[in-house]
Short mmCIF file of C-alpha atoms in Angstrom, two decimals:
data_model
loop_
_atom_site.label_atom_id
_atom_site.label_comp_id
_atom_site.label_asym_id
_atom_site.label_seq_id
_atom_site.Cartn_x
_atom_site.Cartn_y
_atom_site.Cartn_z
CA UNK A 1 101.05 100.21 130.46
CA UNK A 2 99.14 97.30 131.99
CA UNK A 3 96.03 98.53 130.18
CA UNK A 4 97.70 98.04 126.79
CA UNK A 5 98.99 94.59 127.77
CA UNK A 6 95.53 93.64 129.00
CA UNK A 7 93.98 94.78 125.73
CA UNK A 8 96.39 92.65 123.67
CA UNK A 9 95.77 89.61 125.88
CA UNK A 10 92.00 90.08 125.54
CA UNK A 11 92.29 90.19 121.74
CA UNK A 12 94.47 87.09 121.67
CA UNK A 13 91.90 85.27 123.82
CA UNK A 14 89.20 86.08 121.28
CA UNK A 15 87.37 89.04 122.83
CA UNK A 16 85.98 91.33 120.09
CA UNK A 17 88.40 94.14 119.31
CA UNK A 18 85.94 96.89 120.24
CA UNK A 19 85.29 95.50 123.72
CA UNK A 20 88.97 94.77 124.32
CA UNK A 21 89.94 98.35 123.46
CA UNK A 22 87.03 100.02 125.25
CA UNK A 23 87.44 97.80 128.31
CA UNK A 24 91.13 98.57 128.67
CA UNK A 25 90.51 102.29 128.17
CA UNK A 26 87.65 102.28 130.67
CA UNK A 27 89.88 100.71 133.32
CA UNK A 28 92.40 103.50 132.83
CA UNK A 29 89.81 106.29 133.03
CA UNK A 30 88.03 104.81 136.06
CA UNK A 31 91.11 104.17 138.17
CA UNK A 32 93.44 106.99 137.10
CA UNK A 33 93.26 109.93 139.45
CA UNK A 34 93.53 112.60 136.74
CA UNK A 35 91.11 110.97 134.28
CA UNK A 36 87.34 110.81 133.91
CA UNK A 37 85.00 108.39 132.15
CA UNK A 38 83.25 111.46 130.72
CA UNK A 39 86.47 112.40 128.89
CA UNK A 40 86.60 108.91 127.44
CA UNK A 41 83.08 109.19 126.01
CA UNK A 42 83.89 112.64 124.60
CA UNK A 43 86.92 111.19 122.83
CA UNK A 44 84.87 108.35 121.34
CA UNK A 45 82.17 110.71 120.05
CA UNK A 46 84.40 113.49 118.76
CA UNK A 47 86.59 111.07 116.77
CA UNK A 48 83.60 110.06 114.64
CA UNK A 49 82.52 113.62 113.84
CA UNK A 50 84.71 113.82 110.78
CA UNK A 51 83.46 114.51 107.26
CA UNK A 52 86.27 112.51 105.54
CA UNK A 53 85.07 109.38 107.36
CA UNK A 54 82.14 109.31 104.92
CA UNK A 55 84.58 107.92 102.36
CA UNK A 56 84.63 104.60 104.21
CA UNK A 57 80.96 103.56 103.73
CA UNK A 58 80.91 104.72 100.10
CA UNK A 59 84.06 102.82 99.16
CA UNK A 60 82.76 99.76 101.05
CA UNK A 61 79.48 100.08 99.13
CA UNK A 62 81.37 100.23 95.82
CA UNK A 63 83.33 97.09 96.68
CA UNK A 64 80.19 95.23 97.77
CA UNK A 65 78.33 96.10 94.56
CA UNK A 66 81.36 95.05 92.53
CA UNK A 67 81.53 91.66 94.26
CA UNK A 68 77.81 91.01 93.82
CA UNK A 69 77.34 92.63 90.44
CA UNK A 70 78.95 90.11 88.14
CA UNK A 71 81.91 92.38 87.54
CA UNK A 72 84.30 89.88 89.14
CA UNK A 73 83.38 87.11 86.68
CA UNK A 74 83.96 89.42 83.69
CA UNK A 75 87.36 90.45 85.02
CA UNK A 76 88.37 86.83 85.60
CA UNK A 77 87.46 86.06 81.98
CA UNK A 78 89.56 89.01 80.83
CA UNK A 79 92.52 87.90 82.97
CA UNK A 80 92.27 84.38 81.58
CA UNK A 81 92.43 85.64 78.00
CA UNK A 82 95.47 87.77 78.85
CA UNK A 83 97.65 85.29 80.81
CA UNK A 84 95.85 81.93 80.59
CA UNK A 85 98.41 80.64 78.07
CA UNK A 86 101.28 81.06 80.56
CA UNK A 87 102.65 78.12 82.55
CA UNK A 88 100.50 77.79 85.66
CA UNK A 89 97.88 79.78 83.77
CA UNK A 90 95.04 79.71 86.28
CA UNK A 91 97.34 80.71 89.14
CA UNK A 92 98.60 83.60 87.01
CA UNK A 93 94.97 84.53 86.35
CA UNK A 94 94.41 84.66 90.12
CA UNK A 95 97.24 87.17 90.54
CA UNK A 96 96.15 89.40 87.63
CA UNK A 97 92.54 89.17 88.79
CA UNK A 98 93.55 90.36 92.27
CA UNK A 99 95.41 93.30 90.77
CA UNK A 100 92.30 94.42 88.90
CA UNK A 101 89.73 93.54 91.58
CA UNK A 102 91.89 95.17 94.23
CA UNK A 103 91.71 98.49 92.41
CA UNK A 104 87.94 98.40 92.90
CA UNK A 105 87.38 96.83 96.31
CA UNK A 106 90.49 97.68 98.34
CA UNK A 107 89.72 94.63 100.48
CA UNK A 108 91.90 91.54 100.87
CA UNK A 109 89.00 89.55 102.33
CA UNK A 110 86.67 90.41 99.42
CA UNK A 111 89.33 89.43 96.89
CA UNK A 112 90.10 86.18 98.73
CA UNK A 113 86.40 85.30 98.88
CA UNK A 114 85.98 85.87 95.12
CA UNK A 115 88.99 83.69 94.29
CA UNK A 116 87.84 80.97 96.71
CA UNK A 117 84.39 80.88 95.17
CA UNK A 118 85.35 81.13 91.48
CA UNK A 119 89.01 80.34 90.80
CA UNK A 120 89.95 77.70 93.38
CA UNK A 121 87.42 75.15 92.03
CA UNK A 122 88.77 75.76 88.52
CA UNK A 123 92.36 75.28 89.69
CA UNK A 124 91.42 72.06 91.43
CA UNK A 125 89.75 70.80 88.24
CA UNK A 126 92.99 71.46 86.33
CA UNK A 127 95.14 69.44 88.74
CA UNK A 128 96.39 72.08 91.14
CA UNK A 129 96.67 71.00 94.78
CA UNK A 130 94.11 72.47 97.18
CA UNK A 131 96.82 73.99 99.34
CA UNK A 132 98.55 75.68 96.41
CA UNK A 133 95.24 76.99 95.05
CA UNK A 134 94.40 78.52 98.42
CA UNK A 135 97.92 79.90 98.91
CA UNK A 136 97.90 81.69 95.54
CA UNK A 137 94.50 83.18 96.30
CA UNK A 138 95.64 84.37 99.73
CA UNK A 139 98.99 85.77 98.61
CA UNK A 140 97.47 87.67 95.69
CA UNK A 141 94.80 89.13 98.01
CA UNK A 142 97.61 91.17 99.62
CA UNK A 143 97.54 93.43 96.56
CA UNK A 144 94.06 94.85 97.24
CA UNK A 145 94.76 96.85 100.44
CA UNK A 146 97.74 98.55 98.78
CA UNK A 147 95.66 99.97 95.93
CA UNK A 148 93.00 102.68 96.05
CA UNK A 149 90.36 102.56 97.46
CA UNK A 150 92.18 100.76 100.30
CA UNK A 151 90.43 101.09 103.65
CA UNK A 152 93.80 100.58 105.38
CA UNK A 153 95.30 103.57 103.61
CA UNK A 154 92.20 105.67 104.32
CA UNK A 155 92.46 104.85 108.03
CA UNK A 156 96.18 105.61 108.14
CA UNK A 157 95.64 108.91 106.36
CA UNK A 158 92.71 110.08 108.48
CA UNK A 159 94.18 109.00 111.82
CA UNK A 160 97.71 110.15 111.05
CA UNK A 161 96.66 113.32 109.21
CA UNK A 162 98.43 112.21 106.04
CA UNK A 163 97.08 112.93 102.54
CA UNK A 164 94.89 109.99 101.55
CA UNK A 165 95.25 110.96 97.88
CA UNK A 166 99.05 110.73 98.17
CA UNK A 167 98.76 107.37 99.94
CA UNK A 168 96.50 106.06 97.17
CA UNK A 169 99.00 107.11 94.51
CA UNK A 170 101.87 105.73 96.57
CA UNK A 171 100.32 102.27 96.59
CA UNK A 172 100.05 101.88 92.80
CA UNK A 173 103.67 100.97 91.94
CA UNK A 174 104.13 98.71 95.01
CA UNK A 175 100.96 96.83 94.03
CA UNK A 176 102.35 96.27 90.53
CA UNK A 177 105.64 95.11 92.07
CA UNK A 178 103.83 92.64 94.35
CA UNK A 179 101.89 91.26 91.37
CA UNK A 180 105.08 90.83 89.33
CA UNK A 181 106.87 89.11 92.22
CA UNK A 182 103.97 86.73 92.78
CA UNK A 183 103.76 85.90 89.07
CA UNK A 184 107.46 85.01 89.06
CA UNK A 185 106.95 82.83 92.13
CA UNK A 186 103.97 81.08 90.51
CA UNK A 187 105.98 80.49 87.30
CA UNK A 188 108.83 78.86 89.24
CA UNK A 189 106.50 76.57 91.22
CA UNK A 190 104.44 75.75 88.12
CA UNK A 191 107.56 74.72 86.22
CA UNK A 192 108.72 72.47 89.06
CA UNK A 193 105.30 70.83 89.39
CA UNK A 194 104.42 70.79 85.68
CA UNK A 195 101.32 72.91 86.11
CA UNK A 196 100.28 73.70 82.56
CA UNK A 197 98.46 76.53 80.86
CA UNK A 198 94.69 76.82 80.90
CA UNK A 199 94.63 77.89 77.25
CA UNK A 200 96.26 75.92 74.46
CA UNK A 201 97.87 79.00 72.98
CA UNK A 202 98.04 82.76 73.06
CA UNK A 203 94.65 84.39 72.53
CA UNK A 204 94.15 86.26 69.30
CA UNK A 205 93.93 90.01 69.21
CA UNK A 206 90.22 89.77 68.41
CA UNK A 207 89.63 87.56 71.47
CA UNK A 208 91.49 89.99 73.71
CA UNK A 209 89.56 92.96 72.38
CA UNK A 210 86.29 91.10 72.86
CA UNK A 211 87.20 90.28 76.49
CA UNK A 212 88.23 93.90 77.03
CA UNK A 213 84.90 95.18 75.68
CA UNK A 214 82.99 92.83 78.02
CA UNK A 215 84.54 94.40 81.11
CA UNK A 216 85.53 97.84 79.80
CA UNK A 217 83.12 99.66 82.12
CA UNK A 218 84.45 97.71 85.11
CA UNK A 219 88.06 98.52 84.20
CA UNK A 220 87.22 102.21 83.98
CA UNK A 221 86.69 102.53 87.73
CA UNK A 222 90.37 102.46 88.76
CA UNK A 223 91.14 104.82 85.87
CA UNK A 224 88.52 107.26 87.15
CA UNK A 225 89.96 107.04 90.66
CA UNK A 226 93.49 107.84 89.51
CA UNK A 227 92.36 110.61 87.16
CA UNK A 228 90.15 112.11 89.86
CA UNK A 229 93.07 112.20 92.26
CA UNK A 230 95.42 113.62 89.64
CA UNK A 231 93.31 116.54 88.48
CA UNK A 232 92.08 117.33 91.98
CA UNK A 233 88.45 117.68 90.92
CA UNK A 234 87.20 115.64 93.86
CA UNK A 235 88.11 115.29 97.50
CA UNK A 236 88.52 111.72 98.75
CA UNK A 237 84.98 111.79 100.15
CA UNK A 238 83.52 113.07 96.89
CA UNK A 239 85.55 110.50 94.97
CA UNK A 240 84.11 107.71 97.13
CA UNK A 241 80.58 108.87 96.27
CA UNK A 242 81.43 108.84 92.56
CA UNK A 243 82.91 105.33 92.88
CA UNK A 244 79.79 104.04 94.64
CA UNK A 245 77.48 105.64 92.08
CA UNK A 246 79.58 104.40 89.15
CA UNK A 247 79.64 100.75 90.30
CA UNK A 248 75.91 100.83 90.99
CA UNK A 249 75.06 102.26 87.56
CA UNK A 250 77.38 99.80 85.77
CA UNK A 251 76.07 96.76 87.66
CA UNK A 252 72.38 97.70 87.61
CA UNK A 253 71.89 99.36 84.24
CA UNK A 254 74.74 98.28 81.96
CA UNK A 255 75.54 94.71 83.05
CA UNK A 256 72.05 94.25 84.59
CA UNK A 257 73.52 91.89 87.18
CA UNK A 258 72.19 93.68 90.28
CA UNK A 259 68.47 94.16 90.76
CA UNK A 260 66.58 96.41 93.14
CA UNK A 261 65.74 93.36 95.22
CA UNK A 262 69.44 92.98 96.06
CA UNK A 263 69.98 96.59 97.02
CA UNK A 264 68.79 96.07 100.60
CA UNK A 265 71.26 93.21 101.12
CA UNK A 266 74.08 95.35 99.69
CA UNK A 267 73.18 98.28 101.95
CA UNK A 268 72.98 95.97 104.96
CA UNK A 269 76.40 94.45 104.28
CA UNK A 270 77.84 97.93 103.76
CA UNK A 271 76.35 99.16 107.03
CA UNK A 272 77.67 96.18 108.99
CA UNK A 273 81.19 96.53 107.62
CA UNK A 274 81.25 100.30 108.12
CA UNK A 275 79.86 100.05 111.65
CA UNK A 276 82.56 97.55 112.58
CA UNK A 277 85.33 99.85 111.40
CA UNK A 278 83.88 103.02 112.92
CA UNK A 279 83.17 101.44 116.30
CA UNK A 280 86.78 100.31 116.51
CA UNK A 281 87.92 103.79 115.46
CA UNK A 282 85.82 105.41 118.19
CA UNK A 283 87.14 103.01 120.80
CA UNK A 284 90.74 103.49 119.68
CA UNK A 285 90.47 107.28 119.99
CA UNK A 286 90.16 106.84 123.74
CA UNK A 287 93.37 104.86 123.73
CA UNK A 288 95.05 107.50 121.58
CA UNK A 289 94.18 110.01 124.30
CA UNK A 290 95.83 107.75 126.88
CA UNK A 291 98.91 107.48 124.66
CA UNK A 292 99.12 111.27 124.53
CA UNK A 293 98.63 111.74 128.30
CA UNK A 294 101.20 109.07 129.14
CA UNK A 295 103.60 110.41 126.47
CA UNK A 296 103.90 106.98 124.86
CA UNK A 297 105.10 108.36 121.48
CA UNK A 298 107.92 110.25 123.19
CA UNK A 299 108.98 107.15 125.12
CA UNK A 300 108.92 104.97 121.98
CA UNK A 301 110.91 107.52 119.97
CA UNK A 302 113.42 107.81 122.81
CA UNK A 303 113.84 104.04 122.95
CA UNK A 304 114.33 103.82 119.18
CA UNK A 305 116.78 106.73 119.21
CA UNK A 306 118.86 104.86 121.76
CA UNK A 307 119.19 101.99 119.28
CA UNK A 308 119.77 103.84 116.02
CA UNK A 309 119.02 107.00 114.09
CA UNK A 310 119.01 105.27 110.69
CA UNK A 311 115.60 105.59 108.97
CA UNK A 312 116.09 102.22 107.23
CA UNK A 313 116.93 100.41 110.44
CA UNK A 314 113.98 102.06 112.17
CA UNK A 315 111.69 100.76 109.41
CA UNK A 316 113.20 97.27 109.69
CA UNK A 317 112.63 97.24 113.47
CA UNK A 318 109.06 98.48 113.03
CA UNK A 319 108.41 95.86 110.35
CA UNK A 320 109.59 93.07 112.63
CA UNK A 321 107.49 94.35 115.52
CA UNK A 322 104.37 94.79 113.36
CA UNK A 323 104.76 91.37 111.72
CA UNK A 324 104.97 89.70 115.13
CA UNK A 325 102.07 91.74 116.51
CA UNK A 326 100.04 91.06 113.38
CA UNK A 327 100.19 87.34 114.14
CA UNK A 328 98.34 87.99 117.39
CA UNK A 329 96.11 91.02 116.82
CA UNK A 330 93.77 91.85 113.93
CA UNK A 331 95.46 94.19 111.45
CA UNK A 332 92.73 96.86 111.37
CA UNK A 333 92.95 97.23 115.13
CA UNK A 334 96.73 97.70 114.96
CA UNK A 335 96.37 100.26 112.18
CA UNK A 336 93.75 102.25 114.07
CA UNK A 337 95.69 102.20 117.34
CA UNK A 338 99.19 102.69 115.97
CA UNK A 339 98.75 105.07 113.00
CA UNK A 340 99.25 108.32 114.97
CA UNK A 341 102.25 106.82 116.78
CA UNK A 342 103.82 105.59 113.54
CA UNK A 343 103.36 108.97 111.86
CA UNK A 344 105.06 110.61 114.84
CA UNK A 345 107.99 108.20 114.52
CA UNK A 346 108.20 108.88 110.78
CA UNK A 347 108.33 112.63 111.28
CA UNK A 348 110.97 112.38 113.99
CA UNK A 349 113.34 110.15 112.01
CA UNK A 350 112.83 111.83 108.63
CA UNK A 351 110.82 109.02 107.06
CA UNK A 352 108.25 110.16 104.51
CA UNK A 353 104.75 109.70 105.93
CA UNK A 354 103.36 108.30 102.66
CA UNK A 355 106.23 105.82 102.51
CA UNK A 356 105.51 104.76 106.09
CA UNK A 357 101.79 104.35 105.38
CA UNK A 358 102.20 102.07 102.38
CA UNK A 359 104.86 99.94 104.12
CA UNK A 360 102.65 99.55 107.20
CA UNK A 361 99.60 98.67 105.09
CA UNK A 362 101.53 95.89 103.33
CA UNK A 363 103.02 94.68 106.62
CA UNK A 364 99.66 94.39 108.37
CA UNK A 365 98.05 92.75 105.33
CA UNK A 366 100.72 90.04 105.43
CA UNK A 367 99.59 89.49 109.02
CA UNK A 368 96.12 88.54 107.75
CA UNK A 369 97.73 85.47 106.13
CA UNK A 370 99.22 84.15 109.39
CA UNK A 371 97.72 82.19 112.28
CA UNK A 372 96.23 82.39 114.84
CA UNK A 373 94.03 85.37 113.86
CA UNK A 374 94.68 85.76 110.10
CA UNK A 375 91.30 86.67 108.65
CA UNK A 376 92.31 86.00 105.02
CA UNK A 377 93.84 82.66 106.00
CA UNK A 378 90.64 81.48 107.66
CA UNK A 379 88.44 82.91 104.90
CA UNK A 380 90.33 80.83 102.34
CA UNK A 381 90.43 77.69 104.48
CA UNK A 382 86.76 77.85 105.47
CA UNK A 383 85.52 78.49 101.92
CA UNK A 384 87.76 75.90 100.21
CA UNK A 385 87.95 73.23 102.92
CA UNK A 386 91.75 73.39 102.93
CA UNK A 387 93.49 72.33 106.15
CA UNK A 388 95.50 75.07 107.84
CA UNK A 389 98.64 72.91 107.93
CA UNK A 390 98.50 72.23 104.20
CA UNK A 391 97.82 75.91 103.51
CA UNK A 392 100.83 77.03 105.56
CA UNK A 393 103.17 74.58 103.81
CA UNK A 394 102.14 75.89 100.40
CA UNK A 395 102.36 79.50 101.61
CA UNK A 396 106.07 79.23 102.53
CA UNK A 397 107.46 80.50 99.17
CA UNK A 398 104.82 83.23 99.04
CA UNK A 399 105.67 84.39 102.57
CA UNK A 400 109.29 84.68 101.41
CA UNK A 401 108.31 86.62 98.28
CA UNK A 402 106.14 89.06 100.23
CA UNK A 403 108.86 89.55 102.86
CA UNK A 404 111.39 90.38 100.12
CA UNK A 405 108.99 92.93 98.59
CA UNK A 406 108.34 94.44 102.03
CA UNK A 407 112.08 94.81 102.64
CA UNK A 408 112.57 96.31 99.16
CA UNK A 409 109.82 98.88 99.71
CA UNK A 410 111.36 99.78 103.07
CA UNK A 411 114.85 100.19 101.61
CA UNK A 412 113.87 102.05 98.42
CA UNK A 413 111.36 104.84 99.20
CA UNK A 414 111.31 105.91 95.53
CA UNK A 415 109.19 102.85 94.69
CA UNK A 416 106.41 104.38 96.78
CA UNK A 417 107.08 108.08 96.35
CA UNK A 418 107.88 108.54 92.65
CA UNK A 419 104.28 108.45 91.41
CA UNK A 420 102.86 110.77 94.13
CA UNK A 421 105.67 113.27 93.52
CA UNK A 422 105.27 113.09 89.75
CA UNK A 423 101.48 113.57 89.88
CA UNK A 424 101.44 116.23 92.59
#
């Protein structure tokens, strides 16, 4: 598997993921006696001829409109009214904001960018250190890819032939658990450092209702997603269209924060993001073909079976491997390449596929917070001016918190599976 090793080395050296994957696959098809470059191109093309893939651009469009449409600022104001009186109030606002924003964007990078632009300056003005402000923003951004409409869960579902609707529902309780764990961590640090509340006292009921009315239409989007999945009225693709249409109508006609002049920029950003994901998917399909020909899944399962047949231990070993790999390779690339293999492992060892998908999504998102290729880490540091060393020092307790949650989700499948089973 020199091709696979070469691909990983190319990614680590900074070659774009698409070219690293395609280059390694091309070498295999050109120099393998039983392969043909024509087969490689057929694999790339056929992998993109899938109707469910239309969900990706529509959900990306919805997240882009939400970020540009003033919805984020309204939600931050709502979060501040709800938890701003707590110790470490602004940091708690960042966590609650990520929980709400994540249910609309599904993107850790988008959430981190919003916090860096809006909340980090406020935290700095209230005496929080730059490193802590960035660390809270980064850690809370982990919530977004676990909630619908998570692109990570969509990719895992489509590539592994797992129900995306079940994956979406499976991510809800883990996301709430992550938010709770981060809030406890923030409270402990805030107490030790004497970070105070942003509000003098608890907001009145009238103030909370007023804040809720200001962002009620924004808060309806995650409700519509969950209800749509529950009643089965829409497929995932149809639901993505409804989400895109809903955010556009709310931003353009109700909040009047997005004009027609901005629509082109939104469409352009959506197209660029979607193209990036789909190109990597097409390239990875060629590698999936190589995996099948070389019987890589069978070899991996055989190696794991020689170690243990315990589903929990298998998940622990996979978590360790993915965390280490996530430090070197971009998470989306790992998800696209490894999803079919991971689903095969899950089926062999009796691990629920939805459980596996949510655990893997959280695992790879944690990788976006680690050097040398952590995209969320560098988004935060570049937008806030925080030094990487300072960021990593402040991230230490949050890394521990996220690792504990990851281990808990791995050990207790019911945290992931109860809601999908109840709503099925």
